[in-house]
Short mmCIF file of C-alpha atoms in Angstrom, two decimals:
data_model
loop_
_atom_site.label_atom_id
_atom_site.label_comp_id
_atom_site.label_asym_id
_atom_site.label_seq_id
_atom_site.Cartn_x
_atom_site.Cartn_y
_atom_site.Cartn_z
CA MET A 1 10.27 31.19 -14.11
CA TRP A 2 6.81 32.30 -14.13
CA ALA A 3 6.40 30.12 -17.05
CA ASP A 4 7.89 26.98 -14.77
CA ILE A 5 5.41 27.93 -12.11
CA ARG A 6 2.11 28.07 -13.96
CA ARG A 7 3.44 24.80 -15.47
CA LEU A 8 3.50 22.96 -12.04
CA TYR A 9 -0.04 23.94 -11.36
CA ARG A 10 -1.14 22.93 -15.16
CA ASP A 11 0.44 19.79 -14.62
CA SER A 12 -1.01 19.63 -10.83
CA ALA A 13 -4.39 19.54 -12.07
CA ALA A 14 -4.05 17.33 -14.89
CA PHE A 15 -2.34 14.81 -12.65
CA ALA A 16 -5.42 14.84 -10.38
CA LEU A 17 -7.92 14.34 -13.34
CA ALA A 18 -5.31 11.36 -14.81
CA LEU A 19 -4.58 9.68 -11.81
CA PRO A 20 -7.04 10.44 -9.16
CA ILE A 21 -6.47 7.45 -7.09
CA LEU A 22 -2.79 8.37 -6.29
CA PHE A 23 -4.15 11.86 -6.06
CA SER A 24 -6.49 11.19 -3.30
CA ILE A 25 -4.39 9.23 -0.92
CA PRO A 26 -2.74 12.53 0.91
CA VAL A 27 -6.48 13.91 0.74
CA ILE A 28 -8.15 11.20 2.04
CA LEU A 29 -5.74 11.19 5.08
CA GLU A 30 -5.96 15.11 5.54
CA PHE A 31 -9.89 14.83 5.77
CA ALA A 32 -9.18 11.63 8.21
CA GLN A 33 -7.37 14.28 10.42
CA HIS A 34 -10.34 16.72 10.33
CA VAL A 35 -13.07 14.25 11.12
CA VAL A 36 -10.87 13.92 14.44
CA GLU A 37 -10.87 17.35 14.96
CA ILE A 38 -14.21 17.73 14.30
CA ASP A 39 -14.96 15.24 16.68
CA LEU A 40 -12.59 16.83 19.29
CA GLY A 41 -14.29 20.16 19.07
CA LEU A 42 -11.09 21.50 17.56
CA PHE A 43 -13.02 24.06 15.68
CA ASP A 44 -15.47 24.66 18.40
CA GLY A 45 -12.42 26.44 20.15
CA ASN A 46 -11.39 23.34 22.20
CA ARG A 47 -7.61 23.67 20.86
CA VAL A 48 -5.48 22.04 23.99
CA ALA A 49 -7.25 18.87 23.70
CA ALA A 50 -7.06 18.35 20.14
CA SER A 51 -3.84 19.23 20.14
CA LEU A 52 -2.83 16.65 22.20
CA ASP A 53 -5.15 13.56 21.36
CA GLN A 54 -3.31 10.49 20.24
CA ARG A 55 -5.59 10.13 17.11
CA ARG A 56 -4.51 13.59 15.59
CA LEU A 57 -1.05 13.13 16.52
CA THR A 58 -1.08 9.19 14.30
CA LEU A 59 -3.02 10.45 11.60
CA GLY A 60 -0.63 13.97 11.20
CA PHE A 61 2.24 11.65 11.03
CA ALA A 62 0.54 9.23 8.69
CA LYS A 63 -0.33 12.88 6.59
CA THR A 64 2.96 13.85 6.70
CA LEU A 65 4.22 10.57 4.82
CA ALA A 66 1.26 10.51 2.28
CA LEU A 67 2.96 14.26 1.34
CA ILE A 68 6.06 12.27 0.42
CA LEU A 69 5.16 10.05 -1.59
CA PRO A 70 4.31 12.22 -5.14
CA GLY A 71 7.98 12.68 -4.77
CA TYR A 72 7.81 9.69 -6.85
CA TRP A 73 4.89 9.69 -9.11
CA PHE A 74 4.20 13.31 -9.66
CA VAL A 75 8.37 14.20 -10.26
CA ARG A 76 8.37 11.04 -12.91
CA TYR A 77 4.76 12.62 -13.76
CA MET A 78 6.90 16.14 -14.77
CA ALA A 79 10.08 14.53 -15.98
CA TRP A 80 8.16 12.57 -18.74
CA ASN A 81 5.59 15.23 -20.08
CA ARG A 82 2.67 13.78 -18.18
CA ASP A 83 3.51 10.46 -18.56
CA GLU A 84 0.91 8.26 -16.66
CA ALA A 85 2.02 5.06 -17.26
CA ARG A 86 5.77 5.96 -16.22
CA ALA A 87 4.25 8.26 -13.36
CA LYS A 88 2.44 5.03 -11.53
CA ARG A 89 4.95 2.37 -12.61
CA VAL A 90 7.15 0.61 -9.99
CA ALA A 91 10.18 0.68 -11.60
CA TRP A 92 13.76 -0.45 -10.74
CA PRO A 93 15.82 0.93 -9.60
CA ALA A 94 13.83 3.92 -9.14
CA VAL A 95 11.41 2.77 -6.31
CA GLY A 96 14.36 1.41 -4.10
CA LEU A 97 16.12 4.49 -4.21
CA PHE A 98 13.00 6.56 -3.56
CA ALA A 99 12.05 3.95 -0.68
CA PHE A 100 15.49 4.47 0.94
CA GLN A 101 15.05 8.32 0.74
CA PHE A 102 11.66 8.34 2.22
CA LEU A 103 12.69 6.18 5.02
CA ILE A 104 14.92 8.96 5.51
CA GLN A 105 12.27 11.60 5.55
CA ALA A 106 9.81 9.49 7.47
CA SER A 107 12.24 9.38 10.25
CA PHE A 108 12.80 13.17 10.29
CA GLN A 109 9.56 13.60 10.11
CA TRP A 110 8.92 10.71 12.91
CA TYR A 111 11.20 13.01 15.25
CA ALA A 112 9.83 16.46 14.46
CA LEU A 113 6.42 15.60 15.71
CA PHE A 114 7.21 12.98 18.53
CA GLY A 115 10.79 12.98 19.51
CA PRO A 116 12.30 15.74 22.11
CA SER A 117 14.11 18.94 20.36
CA ILE A 118 17.41 19.34 20.12
CA ALA A 119 17.66 22.19 22.70
CA THR A 120 16.18 19.87 25.26
CA LEU A 121 18.53 17.12 24.54
CA MET A 122 21.51 19.51 25.09
CA SER A 123 19.82 20.93 28.05
CA ILE A 124 19.65 24.15 26.49
CA GLU A 125 16.66 26.47 27.78
CA GLY A 126 15.64 30.59 27.33
CA SER A 127 16.56 32.43 23.85
CA ALA A 128 19.46 30.12 23.31
CA ALA A 129 17.16 27.16 22.36
CA ASN A 130 15.33 29.92 20.37
CA TYR A 131 18.48 30.32 18.53
CA LEU A 132 19.03 26.81 18.45
CA SER A 133 15.84 26.18 16.83
CA VAL A 134 16.04 28.67 14.13
CA GLY A 135 19.60 27.63 13.51
CA THR A 136 18.31 23.90 13.15
CA VAL A 137 15.40 25.20 10.76
CA ALA A 138 18.01 27.15 8.63
CA LEU A 139 20.40 24.44 8.29
CA ALA A 140 17.83 21.96 7.53
CA THR A 141 16.82 24.40 4.98
CA ILE A 142 19.93 25.22 3.11
CA GLY A 143 21.01 21.41 3.34
CA GLY A 144 17.55 20.36 1.60
CA VAL A 145 18.07 22.76 -1.44
CA TYR A 146 21.54 21.71 -2.07
CA LEU A 147 20.16 17.79 -1.88
CA THR A 148 17.49 18.44 -4.29
CA ALA A 149 19.10 17.17 -7.31
CA LEU A 150 19.49 13.82 -5.15
CA PHE A 151 15.96 13.81 -4.47
CA VAL A 152 14.26 14.32 -8.00
CA ALA A 153 17.04 12.33 -10.00
CA TRP A 154 16.45 9.00 -7.35
CA PRO A 155 12.97 8.58 -8.05
CA LEU A 156 13.94 8.77 -11.68
CA GLY A 157 16.17 5.92 -11.58
CA ASN A 158 19.34 8.05 -11.75
CA SER A 159 21.44 6.73 -8.77
CA SER A 160 24.80 8.34 -10.44
CA ILE A 161 23.96 11.47 -8.34
CA GLY A 162 24.77 11.15 -4.67
CA PRO A 163 24.81 14.19 -2.44
CA LEU A 164 28.18 15.49 -3.11
CA ARG A 165 27.26 15.62 -6.99
CA SER A 166 23.92 16.81 -5.81
CA ILE A 167 25.34 19.72 -3.87
CA ALA A 168 27.91 20.85 -7.05
CA ILE A 169 24.73 20.67 -9.05
CA MET A 170 22.54 22.69 -7.11
CA THR A 171 25.49 25.59 -6.53
CA GLY A 172 24.84 28.49 -8.10
CA SER A 173 21.13 27.65 -8.06
CA PHE A 174 20.21 28.40 -4.38
CA TRP A 175 17.84 31.43 -4.83
CA ARG A 176 16.02 30.37 -7.92
CA THR A 177 15.58 27.16 -5.88
CA ILE A 178 14.10 29.04 -2.83
CA GLY A 179 11.89 30.72 -5.55
CA TYR A 180 10.09 27.20 -6.81
CA THR A 181 9.53 26.25 -3.59
CA ILE A 182 7.70 29.47 -2.46
CA GLY A 183 5.85 29.53 -6.08
CA GLY A 184 4.72 26.01 -5.32
CA ALA A 185 3.75 25.93 -1.48
CA VAL A 186 3.36 29.70 -0.24
CA PRO A 187 -0.09 30.04 -2.26
CA LEU A 188 -1.49 26.80 -1.43
CA MET A 189 -0.34 26.79 1.97
CA ALA A 190 -1.93 30.03 2.35
CA VAL A 191 -5.75 28.86 1.85
CA HIS A 192 -4.98 25.80 3.62
CA TYR A 193 -4.43 28.24 6.91
CA ALA A 194 -6.90 30.30 5.46
CA LEU A 195 -9.83 27.29 5.21
CA ASN A 196 -8.87 25.96 8.54
CA TYR A 197 -8.85 29.74 10.03
CA GLY A 198 -12.10 30.21 8.68
CA ALA A 199 -13.72 27.24 9.86
CA MET A 200 -13.53 28.67 13.28
CA GLY A 201 -16.88 28.64 15.06
CA GLN A 202 -18.89 28.07 11.89
CA PRO A 203 -21.93 25.99 11.83
CA ARG A 204 -21.22 22.04 11.63
CA ALA A 205 -22.21 21.93 8.30
CA ILE A 206 -20.16 25.03 6.81
CA VAL A 207 -17.26 23.50 8.90
CA TRP A 208 -17.59 20.15 6.70
CA ALA A 209 -17.45 22.00 3.50
CA ILE A 210 -14.69 24.10 4.25
CA LEU A 211 -12.71 21.17 5.70
CA GLY A 212 -13.77 18.96 2.52
CA LEU A 213 -12.44 21.85 0.27
CA ASP A 214 -9.31 22.22 2.67
CA ALA A 215 -8.54 18.43 1.90
CA LEU A 216 -8.23 18.80 -1.80
CA VAL A 217 -6.05 22.00 -1.46
CA VAL A 218 -3.49 19.75 0.34
CA GLY A 219 -4.12 17.17 -2.24
CA PHE A 220 -2.61 19.58 -4.79
CA LEU A 221 -0.07 21.23 -2.03
CA ALA A 222 1.57 17.94 -1.86
CA LEU A 223 1.75 17.95 -5.70
CA THR A 224 3.13 21.52 -5.84
CA MET A 225 5.63 21.12 -3.15
CA VAL A 226 7.65 17.95 -4.99
CA GLY A 227 6.95 19.68 -8.30
CA ALA A 228 8.98 22.93 -7.57
CA HIS A 229 11.48 20.65 -6.61
CA TYR A 230 11.64 18.87 -9.96
CA LEU A 231 11.40 22.42 -11.66
CA ALA A 232 14.77 23.28 -9.04
CA ALA A 233 16.56 20.48 -9.93
CA ARG A 234 15.88 20.22 -14.23
CA TYR A 235 17.15 24.09 -14.37
CA ALA A 236 20.44 23.62 -11.81
CA ALA A 237 20.92 20.21 -14.09
CA ALA A 238 20.67 22.03 -17.46
CA ARG A 239 22.58 24.96 -16.25
CA THR A 240 25.60 22.32 -15.36
CA GLY A 241 25.13 20.07 -18.21
CA VAL A 242 23.84 17.37 -15.89
CA ALA A 243 21.00 14.85 -17.19
CA LEU A 244 18.72 13.91 -14.22
CA LEU A 245 17.17 11.29 -16.41
CA PRO A 246 19.08 8.26 -16.23
CA ALA A 247 20.38 6.88 -19.65
CA ALA A 248 18.44 3.85 -19.66
CA GLU A 249 15.46 5.47 -19.58
CA SER A 250 15.84 9.11 -21.39
CA ASP A 251 13.58 8.30 -24.11
#
């Protein structure tokens, strides 16, 4: 697993150098959100007004969508051993399958940001609402693990792996998938939060420098998160004797 994690970070760096335009999409949106946050005085302590500002919320949603996009091009980049042409190619049916799952993920992200909580819809309050929130997150996490093979196979153009087959493939690889997820997300996430915390109360020039660096960190985080999913699906597929790549593109 450690060798896979090292490969994940090496491939992320190689992707950023080889395809800088694709890499820069989440970077630009993250930095745009920071521009609004600076204008609102978030890093001067004005957190309440910043958290409710519509510009910040809209850019935050756009950023979450940008974080999904590497699920197409970076998964393909890793699956075909840093093949730049395959990574950026708009290939059918891969792009159609990815667009379908993108819409599903985007809908969930929109609801998480702008929709009422499940507890509110069910008129549940107090500690029961907290338990329901934790339970919902846990179920979403577990479901995401078992659908990992599907989310990886579809951008590769392999429609033969549906929800039930994905569950069958990922069964027995739950904790390894969690390990890959932690390895791909936690290190850069920790840096991301540390940079945002470190920018609080600093002189404006330092704030700009820190947040510019943070935008780059988020760009790499977008890659390592989806790359971790690829590693997990690749391992589970190999363990169960299933091909992630479609037969037509297995070369």
